[in-house]
Coordinates of N, CA and C in Angstrom, one line a residue:
M1 N 115.1 40.8 84.9 CA 116.0 41.3 83.8 C 115.9 40.5 82.6
G2 N 115.6 41.1 81.4 CA 115.4 40.4 80.2 C 116.7 39.9 79.6
R3 N 116.6 39.1 78.6 CA 117.7 38.5 77.9 C 118.7 39.5 77.3
V4 N 118.2 40.5 76.6 CA 119.0 41.6 76.1 C 119.8 42.3 77.2
D5 N 119.1 42.7 78.2 CA 119.7 43.4 79.3 C 120.9 42.5 79.9
Q6 N 120.6 41.2 80.0 CA 121.7 40.4 80.6 C 122.9 40.3 79.7
L7 N 122.6 40.2 78.3 CA 123.8 40.2 77.4 C 124.6 41.5 77.5
V8 N 123.8 42.7 77.6 CA 124.5 44.0 77.6 C 125.4 44.0 78.9
K9 N 124.8 43.6 80.0 CA 125.5 43.6 81.3 C 126.7 42.7 81.3
T10 N 126.6 41.5 80.6 CA 127.8 40.6 80.5 C 128.8 41.2 79.6
N11 N 128.4 41.8 78.5 CA 129.4 42.4 77.6 C 130.1 43.6 78.2
I12 N 129.4 44.4 79.0 CA 130.0 45.5 79.8 C 131.0 45.0 80.7
A13 N 130.6 43.9 81.4 CA 131.5 43.3 82.4 C 132.8 42.8 81.7
N14 N 132.6 42.2 80.6 CA 133.7 41.7 79.8 C 134.5 42.7 79.0
G15 N 134.1 43.9 79.1 CA 134.8 45.0 78.4 C 134.5 45.2 76.9
H16 N 133.3 44.6 76.4 CA 133.0 44.6 75.0 C 132.2 45.9 74.7
F17 N 131.6 46.5 75.6 CA 130.8 47.7 75.3 C 131.1 48.7 76.4
N18 N 130.9 50.0 76.0 CA 131.1 51.0 77.0 C 129.9 51.0 78.1
R19 N 130.0 51.8 79.1 CA 129.0 51.7 80.2 C 127.6 51.8 79.8
N20 N 127.2 52.6 78.8 CA 125.8 52.7 78.5 C 125.3 51.6 77.6
G21 N 126.2 50.7 77.2 CA 125.8 49.5 76.5 C 125.4 49.7 75.1
R22 N 125.5 50.9 74.6 CA 125.1 51.2 73.2 C 126.2 51.3 72.2
F23 N 127.4 51.6 72.6 CA 128.5 51.8 71.6 C 129.5 50.8 71.8
P24 N 129.7 49.9 70.8 CA 130.7 48.9 71.0 C 132.1 49.5 71.1
I25 N 132.9 48.9 71.9 CA 134.3 49.4 71.9 C 135.1 48.2 71.3
D26 N 136.4 48.2 71.3 CA 137.2 47.3 70.6 C 137.7 46.2 71.4
P27 N 136.9 45.1 71.5 CA 137.3 44.0 72.4 C 138.6 43.3 72.0
F28 N 139.0 43.4 70.7 CA 140.2 42.6 70.3 C 141.4 43.6 70.1
G29 N 141.2 44.8 70.4 CA 142.4 45.8 70.3 C 142.8 46.1 68.9
W30 N 141.8 46.0 67.9 CA 142.2 46.2 66.5 C 142.2 47.8 66.2
I31 N 141.3 48.5 66.8 CA 141.2 49.9 66.5 C 142.4 50.6 67.0
G32 N 143.1 51.3 66.1 CA 144.3 52.0 66.5 C 145.5 51.2 66.5
A33 N 145.4 49.9 66.3 CA 146.6 49.0 66.3 C 147.3 49.3 65.0
P34 N 148.6 49.3 65.1 CA 149.4 49.5 63.8 C 149.2 48.3 62.9
L35 N 149.1 48.6 61.6 CA 148.9 47.6 60.6 C 150.3 47.0 60.3
T36 N 150.5 45.7 60.5 CA 151.8 45.2 60.2 C 151.6 44.0 59.2
P37 N 152.4 44.0 58.2 CA 152.2 42.9 57.2 C 152.5 41.5 57.9
A38 N 151.9 40.6 57.3 CA 152.1 39.2 57.8 C 153.6 38.9 57.5
P39 N 154.2 38.1 58.4 CA 155.6 37.8 58.2 C 155.7 36.9 57.0
L40 N 156.8 37.1 56.3 CA 157.1 36.3 55.1 C 157.6 34.9 55.5
A41 N 157.3 33.9 54.7 CA 157.8 32.6 55.0 C 159.3 32.7 54.7
S42 N 160.1 31.9 55.4 CA 161.5 32.0 55.3 C 162.0 31.8 53.9
S43 N 161.3 31.0 53.1 CA 161.7 30.7 51.7 C 161.2 31.8 50.7
A44 N 160.4 32.8 51.2 CA 159.8 33.8 50.3 C 160.9 34.7 49.8
L45 N 160.9 35.1 48.6 CA 161.8 36.0 48.0 C 161.2 37.4 47.9
P46 N 162.0 38.4 47.9 CA 161.3 39.8 47.7 C 160.8 39.9 46.2
M47 N 159.7 40.6 46.1 CA 159.1 40.8 44.8 C 160.0 41.6 43.8
N48 N 159.9 41.2 42.6 CA 160.6 41.9 41.5 C 159.6 42.1 40.4
Q49 N 159.0 43.3 40.4 CA 157.8 43.4 39.4 C 158.1 44.7 38.6
L50 N 157.4 44.8 37.5 CA 157.4 45.9 36.6 C 156.1 45.9 35.8
I51 N 155.7 47.1 35.3 CA 154.5 47.2 34.4 C 155.1 46.8 33.1
A52 N 154.7 45.7 32.5 CA 155.3 45.2 31.3 C 154.6 45.7 30.1
T53 N 153.2 45.7 30.2 CA 152.4 46.1 29.0 C 151.3 46.9 29.3
I54 N 151.0 47.9 28.6 CA 149.9 48.9 28.7 C 149.0 48.8 27.5
A55 N 147.7 48.5 27.7 CA 146.8 48.4 26.6 C 146.4 49.8 26.2
L56 N 146.4 50.0 24.9 CA 145.9 51.3 24.3 C 144.8 51.0 23.3
V57 N 143.6 51.4 23.5 CA 142.5 51.2 22.6 C 142.7 52.0 21.3
V58 N 142.6 51.3 20.2 CA 142.8 52.0 18.9 C 141.6 51.7 18.0
A59 N 141.5 52.5 16.9 CA 140.4 52.2 16.0 C 140.8 51.2 14.9
D60 N 142.0 51.2 14.6 CA 142.5 50.3 13.5 C 143.9 49.8 13.8
Y61 N 144.1 48.6 13.7 CA 145.5 48.1 14.0 C 146.6 48.7 13.0
D62 N 146.3 48.7 11.7 CA 147.3 49.1 10.8 C 147.6 50.5 10.9
E63 N 146.6 51.4 11.0 CA 146.9 52.8 11.1 C 147.7 53.2 12.4
A64 N 147.4 52.4 13.5 CA 148.1 52.6 14.8 C 149.5 52.1 14.7
I65 N 149.8 51.0 14.0 CA 151.1 50.5 13.8 C 151.9 51.5 13.0
A66 N 151.3 52.1 11.9 CA 152.0 53.0 11.1 C 152.4 54.3 11.9
F67 N 151.5 54.8 12.8 CA 151.8 56.0 13.6 C 153.0 55.7 14.5
Y68 N 152.8 54.6 15.3 CA 153.8 54.3 16.4 C 155.1 53.9 15.7
R69 N 155.2 53.2 14.7 CA 156.4 52.9 14.1 C 157.0 54.0 13.2
D70 N 156.2 54.6 12.4 CA 156.8 55.6 11.4 C 156.9 57.0 12.0
A71 N 155.9 57.4 12.8 CA 156.0 58.8 13.4 C 156.8 58.8 14.7
L72 N 156.6 57.8 15.5 CA 157.3 57.9 16.8 C 158.6 57.0 16.8
G73 N 158.8 56.2 15.8 CA 160.0 55.5 15.7 C 160.0 54.2 16.6
F74 N 158.9 53.7 17.0 CA 158.8 52.5 17.8 C 159.1 51.3 17.0
S75 N 159.4 50.3 17.7 CA 159.6 48.9 17.0 C 158.3 48.2 17.1
L76 N 158.0 47.4 16.1 CA 156.9 46.5 16.1 C 157.5 45.2 16.7
L77 N 157.1 44.9 17.9 CA 157.6 43.6 18.5 C 156.8 42.4 18.1
E78 N 155.6 42.5 18.0 CA 154.7 41.3 17.6 C 153.4 41.8 17.0
D79 N 153.0 41.0 16.0 CA 151.7 41.2 15.3 C 151.2 39.9 15.0
T80 N 150.4 39.3 15.9 CA 149.9 37.9 15.8 C 148.4 37.9 15.7
Q81 N 147.9 37.2 14.7 CA 146.4 37.0 14.5 C 145.9 36.0 15.6
L82 N 145.0 36.5 16.4 CA 144.4 35.6 17.4 C 143.1 35.0 17.1
A83 N 142.3 35.7 16.3 CA 140.9 35.3 15.9 C 140.6 36.3 14.7
P84 N 139.5 35.9 14.0 CA 139.1 36.9 13.0 C 138.8 38.3 13.5
G85 N 139.6 39.3 13.1 CA 139.4 40.6 13.5 C 140.1 41.0 14.8
K86 N 140.9 40.0 15.4 CA 141.6 40.3 16.6 C 143.0 39.9 16.5
R87 N 143.9 40.9 16.9 CA 145.3 40.6 16.8 C 146.0 41.0 18.1
W88 N 147.2 40.5 18.3 CA 148.0 40.8 19.5 C 149.2 41.6 18.9
V89 N 149.1 43.0 19.1 CA 150.1 43.9 18.5 C 150.8 44.6 19.5
L90 N 152.1 44.4 19.6 CA 152.9 45.0 20.7 C 153.9 46.0 20.0
V91 N 154.1 47.2 20.5 CA 155.1 48.1 20.0 C 155.9 48.6 21.3
S92 N 157.1 49.1 21.0 CA 157.9 49.6 22.1 C 158.8 50.7 21.5
P93 N 159.1 51.6 22.4 CA 160.1 52.7 22.0 C 161.5 52.0 21.8
P94 N 162.3 52.7 20.9 CA 163.6 52.1 20.7 C 164.6 52.3 21.9
G95 N 165.6 51.4 22.0 CA 166.6 51.7 23.0 C 166.5 51.3 24.4
R96 N 165.3 51.1 24.8 CA 165.1 50.8 26.3 C 164.7 49.3 26.4
V97 N 165.6 48.6 27.0 CA 165.4 47.2 27.3 C 164.7 47.1 28.6
G98 N 163.6 46.3 28.7 CA 162.9 46.1 30.0 C 161.8 47.1 30.3
G99 N 161.6 48.1 29.4 CA 160.6 49.1 29.7 C 159.2 48.5 29.2
A100 N 158.2 49.3 29.6 CA 156.8 48.9 29.3 C 156.6 49.0 27.7
R101 N 155.7 48.1 27.3 CA 155.3 48.0 25.9 C 153.9 48.4 25.8
L102 N 153.5 48.8 24.6 CA 152.1 49.1 24.3 C 151.4 48.0 23.6
L103 N 150.3 47.6 24.0 CA 149.5 46.6 23.3 C 148.4 47.4 22.6
L104 N 148.5 47.5 21.3 CA 147.5 48.2 20.5 C 146.3 47.3 20.4
A105 N 145.2 47.6 21.1 CA 144.1 46.8 21.2 C 142.9 47.5 20.4
K106 N 142.4 46.8 19.4 CA 141.3 47.4 18.6 C 140.0 47.4 19.4
A107 N 139.4 48.6 19.3 CA 138.1 48.7 20.0 C 137.2 47.6 19.6
D108 N 136.4 47.1 20.5 CA 135.4 46.0 20.3 C 134.1 46.5 20.8
G109 N 133.3 47.2 20.0 CA 132.0 47.6 20.5 C 132.0 49.1 20.8
P110 N 130.8 49.7 21.0 CA 130.6 51.1 21.2 C 131.2 51.6 22.4
E111 N 131.2 50.8 23.5 CA 131.8 51.3 24.8 C 133.3 51.6 24.6
Q112 N 134.0 50.6 24.0 CA 135.5 50.8 23.8 C 135.8 51.8 22.7
Q113 N 134.9 51.9 21.7 CA 135.1 52.9 20.7 C 135.0 54.3 21.3
A114 N 134.1 54.5 22.3 CA 133.8 55.8 22.9 C 135.1 56.3 23.6
V115 N 136.0 55.5 24.0 CA 137.2 56.0 24.7 C 138.5 56.2 23.9
I116 N 138.4 55.8 22.6 CA 139.5 56.0 21.7 C 139.9 57.5 21.8
G117 N 141.2 57.8 22.1 CA 141.7 59.1 22.1 C 141.5 59.8 23.4
R118 N 140.8 59.3 24.3 CA 140.6 60.0 25.6 C 140.5 59.0 26.8
Q119 N 141.5 58.0 26.7 CA 141.5 57.0 27.8 C 141.9 57.6 29.1
A120 N 142.5 58.7 29.2 CA 142.9 59.4 30.4 C 142.1 60.6 30.7
G121 N 140.9 60.7 30.0 CA 140.0 61.8 30.3 C 140.6 63.2 30.0
G122 N 141.5 63.3 29.0 CA 142.1 64.6 28.6 C 143.4 64.9 29.3
R123 N 143.8 64.1 30.2 CA 145.1 64.3 30.9 C 146.2 63.6 30.1
V124 N 147.4 64.0 30.4 CA 148.6 63.3 29.8 C 148.5 61.8 30.4
M125 N 148.6 60.9 29.4 CA 148.4 59.5 29.8 C 149.7 58.7 29.9
L126 N 150.6 59.0 28.9 CA 151.9 58.3 28.9 C 153.0 59.2 28.8
F127 N 154.2 58.8 29.2 CA 155.4 59.6 29.3 C 156.5 58.9 28.5
L128 N 156.9 59.5 27.5 CA 158.0 59.0 26.7 C 159.3 59.7 27.0
E129 N 160.1 58.9 27.8 CA 161.3 59.5 28.3 C 162.5 59.3 27.2
T130 N 163.3 60.4 27.0 CA 164.4 60.4 26.1 C 165.7 60.8 26.7
D131 N 166.8 60.4 26.0 CA 168.1 60.9 26.5 C 168.5 62.1 25.7
N132 N 167.7 62.5 24.7 CA 168.0 63.7 23.9 C 166.7 64.3 23.4
F133 N 166.2 65.3 24.2 CA 164.9 65.9 23.8 C 165.0 66.6 22.5
V134 N 166.0 67.4 22.3 CA 166.1 68.2 21.0 C 166.0 67.3 19.8
R135 N 166.8 66.3 19.8 CA 166.9 65.3 18.7 C 165.5 64.7 18.4
D136 N 164.9 64.1 19.5 CA 163.6 63.4 19.3 C 162.5 64.3 19.0
H137 N 162.4 65.5 19.6 CA 161.4 66.5 19.3 C 161.4 66.9 17.9
R138 N 162.6 67.2 17.3 CA 162.8 67.5 15.9 C 162.3 66.4 15.0
Q139 N 162.8 65.2 15.3 CA 162.5 64.0 14.4 C 161.0 63.8 14.5
M140 N 160.3 63.9 15.6 CA 158.9 63.6 15.7 C 158.1 64.7 15.0
R141 N 158.5 65.9 15.2 CA 157.8 67.0 14.5 C 158.0 66.8 13.0
D142 N 159.2 66.5 12.5 CA 159.4 66.3 11.1 C 158.6 65.1 10.5
R143 N 158.2 64.2 11.4 CA 157.5 63.0 11.0 C 156.0 63.2 11.1
G144 N 155.6 64.4 11.5 CA 154.2 64.8 11.6 C 153.5 64.7 12.9
V145 N 154.2 64.4 13.9 CA 153.6 64.3 15.3 C 153.2 65.7 15.7
R146 N 152.0 65.9 16.2 CA 151.4 67.1 16.6 C 151.7 67.4 18.0
F147 N 152.6 68.4 18.3 CA 152.8 68.9 19.6 C 151.8 69.9 20.1
L148 N 151.4 69.9 21.3 CA 150.3 70.7 21.7 C 150.9 72.0 22.4
E149 N 152.2 72.0 22.6 CA 152.8 73.2 23.2 C 154.2 73.2 22.8
E150 N 154.9 74.3 23.1 CA 156.3 74.4 22.8 C 157.1 73.7 24.0
P151 N 158.3 73.3 23.7 CA 159.1 72.6 24.8 C 159.2 73.7 25.9
R152 N 159.2 73.1 27.2 CA 159.4 74.0 28.3 C 160.4 73.3 29.3
H153 N 161.1 74.2 30.0 CA 162.1 73.7 31.0 C 161.4 73.7 32.4
E154 N 161.4 72.6 33.0 CA 160.9 72.4 34.3 C 162.0 72.0 35.3
P155 N 161.8 72.0 36.5 CA 162.8 71.6 37.5 C 163.2 70.1 37.3
Y156 N 162.2 69.3 36.8 CA 162.4 67.9 36.6 C 163.0 67.5 35.1
G157 N 163.1 68.5 34.2 CA 163.6 68.2 32.9 C 162.9 69.1 31.8
I158 N 163.3 68.7 30.6 CA 162.6 69.4 29.4 C 161.5 68.5 29.0
V159 N 160.3 69.2 28.7 CA 159.1 68.4 28.4 C 158.2 69.2 27.4
A160 N 157.5 68.4 26.6 CA 156.4 69.0 25.7 C 155.4 67.9 25.5
V161 N 154.1 68.4 25.5 CA 153.0 67.5 25.4 C 152.7 67.3 23.9
F162 N 152.5 66.1 23.5 CA 152.1 65.8 22.1 C 150.9 64.9 22.1
A163 N 150.2 64.8 21.0 CA 149.0 63.9 20.8 C 149.3 62.8 19.9
D164 N 148.8 61.6 20.2 CA 148.9 60.5 19.2 C 147.9 60.7 18.1
L165 N 147.8 59.7 17.2 CA 146.9 59.9 16.1 C 145.5 59.9 16.5
Y166 N 145.1 59.5 17.7 CA 143.7 59.5 18.1 C 143.4 60.7 19.1
G167 N 144.5 61.3 19.6 CA 144.3 62.5 20.5 C 144.8 62.2 22.0
N168 N 145.2 61.0 22.3 CA 145.7 60.7 23.6 C 147.0 61.6 23.8
K169 N 147.0 62.1 25.0 CA 148.2 63.0 25.3 C 149.3 62.3 25.9
W170 N 150.5 62.7 25.4 CA 151.8 62.1 25.9 C 152.7 63.3 26.3
D171 N 153.6 63.0 27.2 CA 154.8 63.9 27.5 C 156.0 63.3 26.8
L172 N 156.7 64.1 26.0 CA 158.0 63.7 25.6 C 158.9 64.5 26.6
I173 N 159.7 63.7 27.3 CA 160.5 64.3 28.5 C 161.9 63.8 28.5
E174 N 162.9 64.7 28.7 CA 164.2 64.4 29.0 C 164.4 64.8 30.5
P175 N 164.5 63.8 31.4 CA 164.6 64.1 32.8 C 165.9 64.9 33.1
Q176 N 165.8 65.7 34.1 CA 167.0 66.4 34.6 C 167.9 65.4 35.2
R177 N 169.1 65.5 34.9 CA 170.1 64.4 35.5 C 171.1 65.2 36.4

């Protein structure tokens, strides 16, 4: 009996292979075992996380600030020069403490320039939630925001899709309460 034959015979005897010696079985009992998370250390605290900032690639800092501040009514939270041609620009919708902010990130090079206005591949990318759809829809329309559809009532609330200055699609939505 050769060395390989002896190893197969030993592994069959130990339960590591099925009887024909060709198909490994599960010697450690992992296949089909339920996945359980590792136990937390007694001092570990539960996670408390949120999405704080979302980067949105823009062509120009100042035109993006003007749109988000003047047309959408966002607050300019920060505009810090980091390096020549590079700034840290944060905007946020009014009234919501602790919600996500947008980092307006100027495209750097052809690859990033190619995604301006289509970061979500033509799908709605961001959802602007409001407590008064009629008020905000009217204000945004009056400020030149381009809505791609008329408002519609859905089981989850009132919604209409609009485009930002580059063509990224957003939902303006008042959730059903």
